[in-house]
Amino acid sequence: MTKQDLILLALNPSPILDLMERALYAAGFGVAIAHDRSGLDRSTQEAIPALLIIAEKFDGQDGFSVSSEILERFPTLPIILYADTDTTGLAKSVIKMGLSGYLYPPLKMSDIVDEVQRSLTRARKLGDWLRREVKRTTSSLAEKADFSEAERLKLEAVIANIQDGVIVMDKDKNIILVNYAVNDIFNLDGNEIVGRALAEVIKNADLTALLVRANEGPLKYHEINFDDGRVFNAQYTPIPQIGAAVTMQDISYLKELDRLKSDFIHTVSHDLRSPLTAILGYTELIERTGPLNPNQQEFLRRLQGSIHHITTLVNDLLDLGRLEAGFDTRREIIRLENILKYSLDMFESQVKKKNIKLVVNVVENLKTLRANPIRIRQMLDNLIGNAIKYTSAGGAVYVSVSMQGDQVILKVEDTGPGIPSEEQGRVFEKFYRATNALEGVEGSGLGLAIVKSIVDSHQGRVWVESTLGKGSSFIVLLPTQE
Ligand code: ATP
Ligand code: MG
């Protein structure tokens, strides 16, 4: 025995107690005696006995219930119960309570020592096993912790060094993390910004607008512009249980390409216009120079048709160029319903020819707009023209104008083929034509791009709602004069 095991005896003074004390002492154990319940509690707590022997009746209390209370607190302490008489119930109760063993008279010294040794050996085995298990679990936990710490560091390094800007914030929009790219983009010193409100640390109107717009729904494209010409595309992504992340990519070079392309198109269309006017002029002159045979007349008409077509295209492109460059600054007080009338008049013959049911609904007392009447007419012509063009004969077109607060709402609805949902976001792009509308219907895909530019330059919003096979609604919101 390397260290003396201490046996705690909780028995009322009696010859048996003396016998036990002597027997255990002789066998080389340390022995302590608890004289009452409070002494027992103190000793189990402080002396850390290797085993407890408790009488069936101790200090006026039931040995079983005392044992059960002690086991609650020290589940691995082996306890031997001493009973005055052996009854059939005794063994059962001992087993039920989870005690180590029991003793009853007549007792020899060796009976006591044997029972104690047996209980200790079993307890030791149990203890060893427990310790092994604990060690095994802790080391595997430690391994896991090491592993996840390594993973965390790896991830942190990736986020920190990634070229895209990454900002992670909590639910109250306080900064949790920003990477090096963000420091560069916004010229931050990178210190002492964690925990502070994002809007307070980074004062950028476009970023603030992104945070506001993000509350309204998911957002894929949002441009963040800088005075020095840099442009970033930003996404806002909610992260469950954390908050949200803003990621940003530098798209300055794409913007520059886009500008070059627009400049190029603008120059080319501009330079094409004069020769086109000349060609058209000469084709008209040919007819006056002498009689033409029917074939020649037919060819000339086709020639003129094509020149008109190209001229429209060139004019559209020039318009777009001007609108995008922000040259559309003419503003007058106008009434949308008046301009709408002219536009509808223009389409009257087409509507009749295609036998389309046209329903127009304009609420009374519409507020006036501050707008460019020519552009507004162009916008109406394109939207209504599309609705009539893409709706098959016998279909219907509904045009309505209403008010909501300080906004005029124009809605052009049709019973046409509709636009596939994945393409609805693209129909406002230059030259984009939906895949389902190409057969037989002519167009260059510029009309809606012009509409979008006009609406943008009037601080309005335009979008499409459409169900394939059922029809489309184009909705325009324009702010009223006030
Ligand atoms: P254009 O430059 O002559 O207007 P376009 O009509 O093809 O040519 P947009 O007006 O820009 O071009 O429209 C883009 C595309 O959107 C169309 O090609 C068509 O696929 C789809 N589209 C537009 N309006 C409707 C509509 N009312 N119903 C169904 N599809 C439509
Ligand atoms: Mg069109």
XYZ file of C-alpha atoms and ligand atoms in Angstrom:
514
model
C 0.000 0.000 0.000
C 1.720 3.144 -1.176
C -0.599 5.512 0.571
C -2.647 4.522 3.549
C -6.301 4.190 2.597
C -8.583 5.893 5.067
C -11.682 4.008 6.160
C -14.413 6.154 7.678
C -16.622 4.454 10.257
C -20.075 5.856 10.914
C -21.336 3.658 13.726
C -22.719 4.465 17.125
C -20.285 3.562 19.947
C -20.457 -0.214 20.407
C -18.179 -3.269 20.661
C -18.603 -3.758 16.914
C -17.191 -0.290 16.278
C -14.174 -1.147 18.407
C -13.743 -4.443 16.595
C -13.810 -2.810 13.208
C -11.378 -0.128 14.256
C -8.923 -2.679 15.532
C -9.284 -5.029 12.557
C -8.767 -2.309 9.967
C -5.957 -0.719 11.863
C -4.210 -4.054 12.105
C -4.666 -4.581 8.358
C -2.809 -1.325 7.738
C -5.681 1.008 7.022
C -6.108 4.461 8.389
C -9.314 4.740 10.416
C -11.506 7.727 11.214
C -14.722 7.702 13.189
C -17.721 9.931 12.637
C -19.733 10.370 15.805
C -22.764 12.081 14.340
C -24.326 13.103 11.066
C -22.564 16.465 10.784
C -19.218 14.831 11.623
C -19.877 12.316 8.858
C -20.599 15.008 6.299
C -17.501 16.950 7.278
C -15.233 13.911 7.174
C -16.446 12.698 3.757
C -15.839 16.169 2.471
C -12.474 16.908 4.086
C -10.707 13.648 4.922
C -11.453 12.052 1.557
C -12.006 8.498 2.821
C -11.361 5.549 0.523
C -14.396 3.753 1.911
C -17.261 4.305 4.321
C -18.827 1.796 6.653
C -22.159 3.016 7.954
C -24.591 1.432 10.400
C -28.165 0.701 9.391
C -29.131 3.090 12.200
C -26.695 5.959 12.661
C -27.183 9.007 14.868
C -30.924 8.247 14.899
C -31.084 8.275 11.088
C -31.686 5.592 8.498
C -28.303 4.400 7.138
C -29.766 3.803 3.693
C -31.051 7.311 3.183
C -27.856 8.824 4.590
C -25.874 6.644 2.146
C -28.030 7.701 -0.718
C -27.443 11.391 0.106
C -23.698 10.814 0.311
C -23.658 8.935 -2.998
C -25.409 11.894 -4.598
C -22.370 13.987 -3.780
C -19.622 11.330 -4.014
C -20.879 8.784 -6.545
C -17.620 6.782 -6.590
C -17.230 6.360 -2.814
C -17.645 2.662 -1.891
C -20.052 2.244 1.037
C -20.536 -0.857 3.159
C -23.678 -1.110 5.247
C -23.551 -2.685 8.697
C -26.822 -4.228 9.857
C -27.555 -5.720 13.308
C -29.321 -8.693 11.751
C -29.279 -10.341 8.351
C -32.726 -10.115 6.763
C -33.766 -11.188 3.264
C -34.518 -7.575 2.377
C -31.063 -6.379 3.347
C -29.132 -7.679 0.334
C -31.835 -6.421 -2.006
C -31.789 -2.930 -0.541
C -27.993 -2.827 -0.682
C -28.001 -3.727 -4.353
C -30.851 -1.330 -5.127
C -29.059 1.562 -3.454
C -25.831 0.853 -5.331
C -23.829 0.170 -2.143
C -20.656 -1.908 -2.302
C -21.512 -4.576 0.228
C -22.849 -5.325 3.689
C -21.773 -6.840 7.007
C -23.766 -8.304 9.865
C -22.922 -10.237 13.048
C -21.440 -12.520 14.004
C -18.284 -10.862 12.668
C -14.691 -12.010 12.722
C -11.913 -9.497 12.117
C -11.087 -11.192 8.819
C -14.713 -10.836 7.613
C -14.420 -7.091 8.033
C -11.033 -6.790 6.320
C -12.023 -9.112 3.463
C -15.193 -7.155 2.713
C -13.312 -3.858 2.837
C -10.537 -5.173 0.571
C -13.050 -6.547 -1.902
C -14.992 -3.294 -2.062
C -11.827 -1.243 -2.430
C -10.504 -3.423 -5.253
C -13.758 -3.077 -7.136
C -13.884 0.660 -6.523
C -10.298 0.990 -7.692
C -11.048 -0.856 -10.905
C -14.032 1.373 -11.483
C -11.920 4.428 -10.683
C -9.183 3.358 -13.097
C -11.696 2.820 -15.820
C -13.290 6.204 -15.123
C -9.949 7.948 -15.195
C -9.052 6.246 -18.461
C -12.368 7.289 -20.000
C -11.999 10.855 -18.811
C -8.466 10.988 -20.178
C -9.557 9.537 -23.490
C -12.463 11.979 -23.853
C -10.400 14.979 -22.811
C -7.604 14.171 -25.212
C -10.034 13.725 -28.079
C -11.731 16.984 -27.104
C -8.361 18.692 -27.001
C -7.551 17.259 -30.406
C -10.833 18.584 -31.750
C -10.222 21.978 -30.192
C -6.721 22.068 -31.747
C -8.219 21.124 -35.063
C -10.976 23.729 -34.995
C -8.530 26.360 -33.820
C -6.322 25.531 -36.816
C -9.339 25.657 -39.110
C -10.381 28.983 -37.634
C -6.926 30.465 -38.197
C -6.882 29.157 -41.749
C -10.288 30.678 -42.475
C -9.286 33.946 -40.858
C -6.173 34.102 -43.035
C -8.234 33.431 -46.159
C -10.763 36.157 -45.336
C -8.064 38.612 -44.304
C -6.075 38.230 -47.515
C -8.820 37.768 -50.056
C -8.921 40.427 -52.797
C -12.612 41.143 -52.322
C -13.618 43.434 -49.507
C -15.342 41.568 -46.669
C -17.174 43.191 -43.768
C -18.907 41.003 -41.199
C -21.255 42.623 -38.726
C -23.595 41.557 -35.967
C -27.374 41.937 -35.910
C -27.106 45.572 -34.761
C -24.739 46.326 -37.651
C -21.688 46.630 -35.419
C -18.435 45.525 -37.031
C -17.197 42.024 -36.151
C -14.494 41.787 -38.792
C -13.125 43.675 -41.783
C -10.358 42.374 -44.014
C -7.295 44.134 -45.450
C -9.071 44.885 -48.725
C -11.744 46.891 -46.887
C -9.059 48.882 -45.075
C -7.561 49.742 -48.459
C -10.856 50.513 -50.140
C -12.045 52.928 -47.455
C -8.620 54.072 -46.246
C -9.151 52.784 -42.716
C -6.231 52.347 -40.347
C -7.648 48.977 -39.354
C -7.439 49.633 -35.625
C -10.135 49.940 -33.010
C -13.052 49.556 -35.337
C -14.250 46.140 -34.199
C -17.401 46.519 -32.119
C -18.263 49.953 -33.507
C -21.266 50.725 -35.706
C -20.446 50.246 -39.381
C -22.279 53.416 -40.453
C -20.235 55.401 -37.967
C -16.824 54.002 -38.979
C -17.328 54.092 -42.747
C -19.112 57.203 -43.916
C -20.058 56.446 -47.503
C -23.486 57.369 -48.862
C -23.705 54.346 -51.176
C -22.769 51.927 -48.394
C -25.324 53.514 -46.070
C -27.916 53.185 -48.845
C -27.007 49.503 -49.194
C -27.652 48.888 -45.485
C -31.024 50.634 -45.764
C -32.014 48.833 -48.962
C -30.914 45.482 -47.519
C -33.761 45.702 -45.012
C -36.227 45.601 -47.889
C -35.064 42.248 -49.277
C -32.155 40.331 -50.784
C -29.790 42.391 -52.910
C -27.331 41.218 -55.521
C -26.108 44.347 -57.253
C -25.402 47.610 -55.576
C -22.754 50.006 -56.753
C -20.531 51.871 -54.367
C -18.915 54.874 -56.038
C -15.887 56.861 -54.943
C -14.937 60.412 -55.884
C -11.698 59.209 -57.467
C -13.671 57.169 -60.024
C -13.437 53.733 -58.411
C -16.642 51.682 -58.522
C -17.369 48.561 -56.474
C -20.192 46.085 -56.720
C -21.445 45.170 -53.257
C -23.600 42.331 -51.968
C -25.358 42.149 -48.644
C -25.780 38.630 -47.275
C -27.598 37.864 -44.018
C -25.767 35.238 -41.934
C -27.980 33.278 -39.536
C -27.034 33.616 -35.858
C -24.303 36.153 -36.613
C -25.741 39.091 -38.494
C -24.702 39.892 -42.036
C -21.764 40.266 -44.385
C -21.050 42.847 -47.046
C -18.714 41.733 -49.833
C -17.330 44.105 -52.451
C -15.567 43.638 -55.769
C -13.723 46.293 -57.719
C -15.574 46.748 -61.029
C -13.878 50.012 -62.037
C -12.292 48.357 -65.085
C -15.665 46.967 -66.204
C -17.214 50.410 -65.824
C -14.388 51.880 -67.867
C -14.923 49.253 -70.584
C -18.625 49.992 -70.545
C -17.909 53.696 -70.945
C -15.507 53.052 -73.847
C -18.108 50.858 -75.509
C -20.814 53.496 -75.104
C -18.483 56.188 -76.433
C -17.672 54.005 -79.406
C -21.316 53.280 -80.183
C -22.157 56.933 -79.793
C -19.432 58.051 -82.179
C -20.280 55.427 -84.762
C -24.010 56.184 -84.673
C -23.331 59.857 -84.883
C -21.090 59.437 -87.906
C -23.605 57.116 -89.586
C -26.452 59.586 -89.403
C -25.303 62.068 -92.041
C -24.562 59.484 -94.761
C -27.914 57.826 -93.991
C -29.753 61.115 -94.464
C -27.902 61.541 -97.746
C -28.823 58.045 -98.956
C -32.472 58.596 -98.053
C -32.455 61.947 -99.848
C -31.018 60.442 -103.017
C -33.464 57.527 -103.078
C -36.260 60.101 -103.008
C -34.559 62.008 -105.826
C -34.299 58.924 -108.055
C -38.108 58.804 -108.398
C -38.147 62.366 -109.671
C -35.493 61.839 -112.334
C -37.713 59.808 -114.660
C -40.305 57.059 -114.802
C -39.365 53.767 -113.081
C -40.667 50.353 -113.978
C -42.708 48.495 -111.274
C -39.693 46.361 -110.289
C -37.489 49.391 -109.787
C -40.256 51.066 -107.729
C -40.579 47.977 -105.504
C -36.818 47.786 -104.909
C -36.677 51.473 -104.089
C -39.461 51.072 -101.506
C -37.593 48.243 -99.837
C -34.410 50.290 -99.850
C -36.202 53.181 -98.169
C -37.771 50.820 -95.615
C -34.355 49.518 -94.643
C -32.868 52.993 -94.425
C -35.716 54.029 -92.090
C -34.977 50.987 -89.994
C -31.284 51.813 -89.652
C -32.079 55.461 -88.992
C -34.403 54.514 -86.106
C -31.697 52.297 -84.668
C -29.079 55.005 -84.949
C -31.401 57.544 -83.375
C -32.157 55.161 -80.496
C -28.467 54.657 -79.883
C -27.817 58.390 -79.939
C -30.695 58.941 -77.533
C -29.337 56.334 -75.173
C -25.902 57.875 -75.323
C -27.301 61.285 -74.487
C -29.471 59.951 -71.667
C -26.651 57.956 -70.148
C -24.295 60.903 -70.340
C -26.838 62.907 -68.311
C -27.586 65.416 -71.077
C -31.321 65.136 -70.552
C -31.884 68.172 -68.348
C -34.917 69.797 -69.971
C -37.705 69.937 -67.380
C -41.237 71.268 -67.765
C -44.414 70.970 -65.789
C -46.375 68.301 -67.641
C -49.519 66.224 -67.340
C -48.863 62.563 -68.013
C -52.474 61.938 -69.072
C -52.178 64.497 -71.917
C -49.037 62.958 -73.346
C -50.603 59.511 -72.953
C -53.476 60.608 -75.215
C -51.098 61.477 -78.072
C -49.260 58.213 -77.684
C -52.491 56.185 -77.743
C -53.677 58.082 -80.832
C -50.537 57.015 -82.641
C -51.221 53.341 -81.943
C -54.929 53.486 -82.870
C -54.592 51.969 -86.333
C -52.317 49.158 -85.076
C -54.735 48.344 -82.275
C -57.604 48.135 -84.780
C -55.603 46.057 -87.224
C -54.659 43.474 -84.577
C -58.137 43.581 -83.047
C -56.687 44.271 -79.620
C -58.940 45.270 -76.741
C -57.387 48.450 -75.341
C -58.584 49.573 -71.917
C -57.343 52.889 -70.554
C -57.929 53.969 -66.980
C -56.672 57.305 -65.676
C -57.651 58.498 -62.193
C -58.858 62.060 -61.805
C -56.881 64.866 -60.197
C -53.470 63.524 -61.174
C -50.651 65.682 -59.921
C -48.315 67.236 -62.471
C -44.772 66.052 -63.180
C -41.574 67.955 -63.712
C -40.253 66.144 -66.731
C -39.051 66.260 -70.300
C -42.240 65.791 -72.368
C -40.341 64.366 -75.347
C -38.705 61.698 -73.193
C -41.938 60.844 -71.413
C -43.613 60.402 -74.788
C -40.739 58.157 -75.856
C -41.161 56.096 -72.684
C -44.914 55.683 -73.251
C -44.435 54.844 -76.950
C -41.955 52.111 -76.096
C -44.016 50.518 -73.324
C -47.351 50.664 -75.119
C -45.679 49.775 -78.423
C -44.180 46.646 -76.844
C -47.492 45.635 -75.271
C -49.265 45.875 -78.637
C -46.353 44.358 -80.579
C -45.930 41.282 -78.377
C -49.634 40.582 -77.809
C -51.196 38.331 -80.429
C -54.248 39.426 -82.378
C -57.413 39.396 -80.277
C -55.536 39.956 -77.005
C -55.898 42.839 -74.563
C -53.782 45.762 -73.353
C -54.599 47.690 -70.167
C -53.040 51.077 -69.513
C -53.640 52.741 -66.161
C -52.352 55.835 -64.418
C -52.907 56.334 -60.707
C -51.418 58.148 -57.733
C -49.817 56.851 -54.586
C -48.604 59.516 -52.194
C -46.287 61.748 -54.161
C -45.834 59.285 -56.981
C -47.590 58.738 -60.251
C -47.940 55.060 -61.125
C -48.121 54.028 -64.751
C -49.003 50.426 -65.494
C -48.989 48.876 -68.954
C -50.373 45.375 -68.855
C -50.900 42.902 -71.686
C -52.052 39.364 -72.382
C -48.940 38.594 -74.446
C -46.459 35.713 -74.183
C -44.895 36.908 -70.925
C -41.172 36.925 -70.137
C -39.326 33.977 -68.552
C -38.625 34.883 -64.915
C -34.854 34.430 -65.214
C -34.796 36.935 -68.093
C -36.994 39.595 -66.521
C -34.026 41.362 -64.981
C -32.245 41.528 -68.331
C -34.879 42.972 -70.686
C -33.840 46.492 -69.649
C -30.306 45.856 -70.931
C -29.249 47.240 -74.283
C -29.865 44.824 -77.181
C -31.372 42.161 -74.925
C -34.333 40.326 -76.439
C -36.110 37.595 -74.495
C -35.672 34.095 -75.905
C -39.419 33.491 -76.216
C -40.303 36.616 -78.194
C -37.994 36.467 -81.157
C -40.031 34.695 -83.793
C -41.669 37.024 -86.215
C -41.532 40.100 -83.977
C -38.959 42.623 -85.080
C -36.967 44.771 -82.715
C -33.450 45.740 -81.764
C -33.754 45.348 -77.990
C -33.150 49.026 -77.281
C -36.663 50.204 -76.368
C -36.642 49.172 -72.713
C -33.041 50.337 -72.232
C -34.242 53.779 -73.332
C -37.264 53.534 -71.013
C -34.994 52.665 -68.102
C -32.635 55.553 -68.821
C -35.534 57.998 -69.080
C -37.105 56.798 -65.843
C -33.724 56.923 -64.075
C -33.062 60.467 -65.233
C -36.452 61.441 -63.784
C -35.616 59.810 -60.418
C -38.275 57.168 -60.938
C -38.370 53.370 -60.880
C -39.430 50.854 -63.495
C -39.818 47.099 -63.302
C -41.646 44.223 -64.906
C -43.960 41.617 -63.433
C -44.722 38.800 -65.801
C -46.000 35.237 -65.944
C -44.938 33.116 -68.874
C -47.884 32.432 -71.163
C -50.177 34.823 -69.298
C -48.854 38.314 -69.923
C -46.628 41.102 -68.656
C -47.049 44.293 -66.623
C -44.541 47.118 -66.858
C -44.818 49.471 -63.918
C -43.288 52.945 -63.723
C -43.178 55.152 -60.618
C -42.449 58.824 -61.202
C -42.162 61.422 -58.449
C -44.636 64.293 -58.813
C -43.621 67.919 -59.103
C -43.422 68.495 -55.331
P -37.077 47.736 -79.839
O -35.717 48.280 -79.672
O -37.615 47.907 -81.202
O -38.011 48.195 -78.780
P -37.556 45.225 -78.617
O -39.001 45.487 -78.442
O -37.165 43.815 -78.908
O -36.898 46.161 -79.683
P -37.265 46.149 -75.923
O -38.452 47.020 -76.071
O -36.085 46.688 -75.223
O -36.753 45.617 -77.319
O -37.697 44.836 -75.190
C -36.701 43.884 -74.866
C -37.293 42.494 -74.881
O -38.200 42.362 -73.812
C -38.104 42.191 -76.097
O -37.304 41.716 -77.132
C -39.057 41.123 -75.597
O -38.397 39.882 -75.604
C -39.278 41.515 -74.177
N -40.508 42.287 -74.010
C -40.635 43.616 -73.912
N -41.920 43.973 -73.734
C -42.638 42.820 -73.716
C -44.033 42.506 -73.568
N -44.949 43.472 -73.402
N -44.375 41.200 -73.593
C -43.459 40.229 -73.760
N -42.139 40.461 -73.913
C -41.725 41.734 -73.892
Mg -39.590 47.481 -77.836
